[in-house]
PDB file of C-alpha atoms in Angstrom:
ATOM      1  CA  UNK A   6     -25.493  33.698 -26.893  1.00 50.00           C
ATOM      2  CA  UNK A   7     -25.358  31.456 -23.865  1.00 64.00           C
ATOM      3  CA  UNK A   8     -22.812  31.833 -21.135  1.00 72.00           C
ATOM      4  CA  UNK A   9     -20.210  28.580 -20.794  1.00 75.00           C
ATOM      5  CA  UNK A  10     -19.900  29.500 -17.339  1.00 76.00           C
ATOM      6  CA  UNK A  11     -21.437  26.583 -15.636  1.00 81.00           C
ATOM      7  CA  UNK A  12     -20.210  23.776 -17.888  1.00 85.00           C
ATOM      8  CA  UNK A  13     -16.472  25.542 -17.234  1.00 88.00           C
ATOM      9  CA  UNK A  14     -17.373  25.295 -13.703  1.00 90.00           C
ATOM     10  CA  UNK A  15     -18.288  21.361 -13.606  1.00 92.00           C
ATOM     11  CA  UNK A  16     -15.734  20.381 -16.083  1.00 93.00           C
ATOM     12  CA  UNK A  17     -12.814  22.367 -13.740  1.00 94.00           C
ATOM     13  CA  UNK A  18     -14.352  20.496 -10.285  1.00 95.00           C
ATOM     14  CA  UNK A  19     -14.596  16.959 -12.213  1.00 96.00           C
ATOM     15  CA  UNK A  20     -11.040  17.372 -13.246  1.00 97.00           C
ATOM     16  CA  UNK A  21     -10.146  18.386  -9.639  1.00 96.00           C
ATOM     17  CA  UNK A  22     -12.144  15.254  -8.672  1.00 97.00           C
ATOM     18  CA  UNK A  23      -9.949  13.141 -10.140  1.00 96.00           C
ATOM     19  CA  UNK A  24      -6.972  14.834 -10.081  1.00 96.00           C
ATOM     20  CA  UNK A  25      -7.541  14.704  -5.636  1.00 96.00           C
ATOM     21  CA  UNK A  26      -8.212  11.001  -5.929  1.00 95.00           C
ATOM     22  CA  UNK A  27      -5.318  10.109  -7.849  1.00 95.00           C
ATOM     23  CA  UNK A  28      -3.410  11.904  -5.371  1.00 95.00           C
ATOM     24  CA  UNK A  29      -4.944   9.751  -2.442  1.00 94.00           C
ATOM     25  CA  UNK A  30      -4.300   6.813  -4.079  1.00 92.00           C
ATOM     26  CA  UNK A  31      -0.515   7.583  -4.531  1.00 93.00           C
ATOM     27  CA  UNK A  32      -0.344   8.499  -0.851  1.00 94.00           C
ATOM     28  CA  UNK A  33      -2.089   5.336   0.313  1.00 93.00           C
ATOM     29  CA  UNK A  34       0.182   2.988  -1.824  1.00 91.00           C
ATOM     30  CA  UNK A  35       3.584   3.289   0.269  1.00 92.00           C
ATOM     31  CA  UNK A  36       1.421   2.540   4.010  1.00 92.00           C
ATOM     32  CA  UNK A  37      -0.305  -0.448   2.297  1.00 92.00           C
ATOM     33  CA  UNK A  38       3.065  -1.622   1.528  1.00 92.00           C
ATOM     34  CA  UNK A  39       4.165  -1.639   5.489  1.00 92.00           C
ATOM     35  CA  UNK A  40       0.789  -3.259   6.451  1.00 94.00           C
ATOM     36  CA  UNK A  41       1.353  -5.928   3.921  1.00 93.00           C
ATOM     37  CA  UNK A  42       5.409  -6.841   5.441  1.00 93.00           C
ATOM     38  CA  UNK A  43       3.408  -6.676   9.023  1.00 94.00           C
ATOM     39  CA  UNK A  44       0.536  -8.595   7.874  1.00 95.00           C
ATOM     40  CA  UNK A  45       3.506 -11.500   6.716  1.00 93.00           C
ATOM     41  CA  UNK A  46       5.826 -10.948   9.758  1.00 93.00           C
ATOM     42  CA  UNK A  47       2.473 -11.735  12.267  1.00 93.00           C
ATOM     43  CA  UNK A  48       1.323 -14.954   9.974  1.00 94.00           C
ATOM     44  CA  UNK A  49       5.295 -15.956  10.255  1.00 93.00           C
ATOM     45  CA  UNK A  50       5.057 -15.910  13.660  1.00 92.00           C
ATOM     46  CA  UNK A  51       2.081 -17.447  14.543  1.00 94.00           C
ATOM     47  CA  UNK A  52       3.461 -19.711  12.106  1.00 93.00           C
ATOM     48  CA  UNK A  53       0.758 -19.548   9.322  1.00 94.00           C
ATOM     49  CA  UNK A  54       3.588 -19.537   6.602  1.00 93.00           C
ATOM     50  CA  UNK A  55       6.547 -20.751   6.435  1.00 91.00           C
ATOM     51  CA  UNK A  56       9.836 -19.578   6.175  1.00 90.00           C
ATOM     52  CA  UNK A  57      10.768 -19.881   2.641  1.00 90.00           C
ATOM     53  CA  UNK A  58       7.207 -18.425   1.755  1.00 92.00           C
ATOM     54  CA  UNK A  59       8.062 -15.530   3.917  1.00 91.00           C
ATOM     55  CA  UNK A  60      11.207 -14.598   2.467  1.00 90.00           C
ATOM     56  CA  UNK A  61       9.895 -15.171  -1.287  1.00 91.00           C
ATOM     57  CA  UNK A  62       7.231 -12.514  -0.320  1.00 91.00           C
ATOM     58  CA  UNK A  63       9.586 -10.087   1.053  1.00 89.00           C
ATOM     59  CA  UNK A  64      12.502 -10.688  -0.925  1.00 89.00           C
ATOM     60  CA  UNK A  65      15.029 -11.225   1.325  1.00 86.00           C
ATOM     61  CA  UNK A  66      18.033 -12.550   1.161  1.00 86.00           C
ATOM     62  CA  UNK A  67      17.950 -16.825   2.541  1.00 84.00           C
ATOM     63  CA  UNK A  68      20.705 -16.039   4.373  1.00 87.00           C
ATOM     64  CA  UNK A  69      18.622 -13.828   6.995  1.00 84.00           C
ATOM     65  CA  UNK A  70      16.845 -14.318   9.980  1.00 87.00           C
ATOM     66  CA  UNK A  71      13.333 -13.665   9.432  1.00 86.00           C
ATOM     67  CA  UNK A  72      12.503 -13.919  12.945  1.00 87.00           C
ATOM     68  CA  UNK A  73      15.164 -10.835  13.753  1.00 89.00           C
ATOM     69  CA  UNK A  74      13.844  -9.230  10.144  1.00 89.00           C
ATOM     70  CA  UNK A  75      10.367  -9.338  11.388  1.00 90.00           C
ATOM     71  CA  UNK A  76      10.942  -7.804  14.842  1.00 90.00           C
ATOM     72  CA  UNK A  77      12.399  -4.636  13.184  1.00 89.00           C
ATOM     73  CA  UNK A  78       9.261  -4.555  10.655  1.00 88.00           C
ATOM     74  CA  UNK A  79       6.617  -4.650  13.557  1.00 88.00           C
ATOM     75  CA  UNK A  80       8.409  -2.161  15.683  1.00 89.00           C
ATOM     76  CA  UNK A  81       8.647  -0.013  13.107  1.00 77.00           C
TER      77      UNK A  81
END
């Protein structure tokens, strides 16, 4: 009889494989989030979009400022 020890052995580190980069992807998700409000906020005020655009986008209320919404994004 052949051993199963190696095919074990390269299933178990694929499934670990994927299993890690799943778990990068999940942690990458929330920062791309932040870049993409900072990303808006800087094309707002070099005014590359406009302001109804920019509050579409970030789903703010029409009532706000996006000029005082956008300084609190970028400092953050």
């Amino acid at each position: 009889m052949r051993s199963n020890f190696r095919p074990n052995i390269r299933l178990a580190t694929n499934i670990l494989l994927v299993v890690g980069t799943f778990a990068i992807a999940l942690k990458i998700t929330p920062m791309a989030k932040v870049y993409k409000e900072k990303n808006l906020c800087i094309k707002y005020l070099k005014h590359q979009i406009d302001r109804d655009k920019l509050i579409k986008r970030l789903k703010i209320a029409k009532q706000a400022n996006p000029s005082s919404i956008c300084d609190t994004i970028l400092k953050s």
